Amino acid sequence: MKRTAETSRLLGVNGRLVVLSIALLASAMSPDRAAAAYPKILRINLNPYPGAATDLARYDHVAYSYRAALMLRQAVRAANPSSVDFAWISAQSVSSTDTYGLIKAIRDSANAYNWWVYKSDGSHTLSWCANGVDNEWVLDMTDNCPRSRRGERFRDWFARTLVDSLVTGRQFHGLILDQCHSTIYWLREFQCNPARVPLDLNRDGIGDADTTVTRQWALGIYDFLKQLRERVGPDYPVLCNGAVNLVYDNAGKRLTDFLNGVMLECFLMMPPLRTDFHNNLFNINRGYFPEQAAVQPLAGQRWMIIGDSGPCLQLTGEALERQKRLTLGGCLLGDGFYTRPPWDGNEWQPEYDLCLGEPLSDADSLAGGSQGVWVREFTNGFVAVNPNPAPVFVPGRGTFVPALDAVFVQDPLDRVTDLATSVVYPNVAQVRFTVTGDASGCSVPSTYRLRAEDPAGNTREWTGVVTMPAGALQYANATFLTAGTAYRFTITTEKPNMSPSVASDTLRVTTSGGAGDTQPPAIVQDLAVSVASPRSLTLRWTAPMDPPTGGAAAVYETRRWLDGGSWATGTVLAGFPQPVSPGTQQSYTARGLTEATRYHFQMKTRDYSNNWSAPSPEVIGWTRSSSEAAGAMLEPILPNPFSRATRMQLTLREAVPVDVSVFATDGRLVKVLLRETRGAGVISLTWDGTDGGGRAVSNGVYLCRLSTPGIGITRKMVLLRNR
């Protein structure tokens, strides 16, 4: 192992542990970065939510449910063209209520040909249930399954349909098959079957023995995966999320013969020892794809997706954080992709921003046996995991405490070598430096720390966010200085889970005499509402310049109010970001708003000398109605009022019949603007104030109504022609 002395220094040979602080970065990770550096992250999204596309664009790999893919995938690919996406779909059950495309087709075909698995009392077998609702009905993978008019059993039809719907044309980069088990006998004891009614695969009204269920199911699911692999070819990734007995021989066959990998949804709940990190890690490294498998068509293309057990065990607080770190540590030690369980909301983990490089060796249990501390060296750092309840001393390495269980350490950032003066005034000094990376070439600092010392030895520090890429110039402001005073400046750069850079050489700066800065920052001229949802509005603007330094201002103050209000009566928006380098695009989401409501916004900017800018131009945004968020959106009509023509823009999330018509306030139809089936996307329409016969209508209030199946949205518009 490399750098033993360095590792000992960081961990401490006297039982002291250096735990580096954590902060959040918003930079996106690409597959190129993921291929060259650990950790490897995959995000699962089953249910769209406001802002999901922006969140998911951070990840290098994303798995979507069919519903989520319809609503999000194009937007994520637009924001992150390198995103690798997987289709997440159940292999042996289907929602009893979902109405989206492929899911509905599966359920309709199963109803038509009776492709269900029943219990001995004639009721459906459930693989999932919640709140008293029959959520997932199990589909029949066995030879007992009836055939369709084409002579296909469910497994034959499903293999063909998956390829036609999700694979052909590389619509998705891969498949993750949920509910993919080599036996289903355990559903007899499942929470959705409280009466413990046995399964009845041959439909004779008599419950089948567990051994019979296991044998018949293993043969069926094996044949399904075999057919699917033959259709997609050897290079297309297919993974399963199911019971760990995917690796066992059932009826002489092994399901992993046809899989690129498996997902372990709850890593530390793996049987037989449940929370035993050591045995689970051995299983990951040695047990899932043994070399002696009967068929090896997928050599070198093995995936392992590992989810933490925190939500599975309903943990919160420190216990949940412990599970996250243990699981991520297991992924780094065992070459797995890390994910949060799919029902969990989006949550960007600070450790995702690690850039450890390539592993230099397999994981090593330094202390050996059941009390081992696992350590793995990477080109840019190391990972250490102590899963034991007590500290463990490792000769030559120091003592590893179990407080956080997993320690992720990355090599230091490179030192700044060109700190220089940009602009100096009586109470402000602006310096510049070239943003440094690290030896790996994949990390940039997230913050800088500028330090100044005056002739009396008094010191002050300023910290800021690094907004520029490696190799570009970054500016930093030192404020509230004393006029006519000589200062000695140094700077360091930092990133979570990394040692800070060594301090730069000293830069000597003397502030000028005379009066201080009296010029306010520039006015923000392009404040705009860019994204709307029923309960939130997202603002975007360009960061202004602060003369005379030409750098960033200090603080924004932004207010909102309803119709009839003003800046003086408006509510100050909390949690607003600080100004960044001039010309940089910034955004903020105002949450907790009322749906279908018009809000007014303005912002001012203050510099470090307490000079305030004038307010920005006022902007207006409408929150959407809940029906719009469900499947269709109608933007506010502009201009409104209008004299010649007005425009409306609508967005469809899927292909549906759509009607956009103009009505008088008494309900009379004035004109049909659109009445046809349209695909997902944005549609722009114009109304020129005429009726269906091309005749000009009188001035007054009119209603524009968007109608799609299950959704109706109405907007008022006012026609005011010049007399």
PDB file of C-alpha atoms in Angstrom, residues 54 67 102 142 188 197 217 268 282 284 314 344 349 358 376 429 438 481 484 486 488 557 579 600 684 686 688:
ATOM      1  CA  THR A  54     -32.064  20.276 -12.428  1.00  0.00           C
ATOM      2  CA  ARG A  67     -43.490   7.812 -15.772  1.00  0.00           C
ATOM      3  CA  LEU A 102     -45.997   0.858 -21.307  1.00  0.00           C
ATOM      4  CA  THR A 142     -43.903 -19.988 -15.249  1.00  0.00           C
ATOM      5  CA  ARG A 188     -46.865 -16.289   1.117  1.00  0.00           C
ATOM      6  CA  VAL A 197     -52.783 -17.760   1.878  1.00  0.00           C
ATOM      7  CA  TRP A 217     -40.360 -19.845 -10.925  1.00  0.00           C
ATOM      8  CA  LEU A 268     -26.564  -3.719   5.310  1.00  0.00           C
ATOM      9  CA  PHE A 282     -16.905 -10.355   1.053  1.00  0.00           C
ATOM     10  CA  ILE A 284     -19.840  -8.253  -3.014  1.00  0.00           C
ATOM     11  CA  GLN A 314     -36.385   3.808   8.995  1.00  0.00           C
ATOM     12  CA  ASP A 344     -36.179   8.237  -1.066  1.00  0.00           C
ATOM     13  CA  GLN A 349     -24.483  13.729  -0.806  1.00  0.00           C
ATOM     14  CA  GLU A 358      -8.457   4.758  -9.810  1.00  0.00           C
ATOM     15  CA  ARG A 376      -8.257   0.957   0.042  1.00  0.00           C
ATOM     16  CA  ALA A 429      -8.411  45.589  -2.055  1.00  0.00           C
ATOM     17  CA  ASP A 438      -4.866  18.738  -8.116  1.00  0.00           C
ATOM     18  CA  LEU A 481      -9.682  47.803   5.334  1.00  0.00           C
ATOM     19  CA  GLY A 484      -3.162  54.129   3.906  1.00  0.00           C
ATOM     20  CA  ALA A 486       0.308  48.124   4.424  1.00  0.00           C
ATOM     21  CA  ARG A 488       0.471  41.120   3.876  1.00  0.00           C
ATOM     22  CA  GLU A 557     -32.093  41.973  -0.952  1.00  0.00           C
ATOM     23  CA  PRO A 579     -23.490  37.787  -5.400  1.00  0.00           C
ATOM     24  CA  HIS A 600     -44.261  40.629  -8.045  1.00  0.00           C
ATOM     25  CA  SER A 684     -47.000  28.203 -29.466  1.00  0.00           C
ATOM     26  CA  THR A 686     -51.577  33.177 -31.541  1.00  0.00           C
ATOM     27  CA  ASP A 688     -55.658  37.758 -33.502  1.00  0.00           C
TER      28      ASP A 688
END
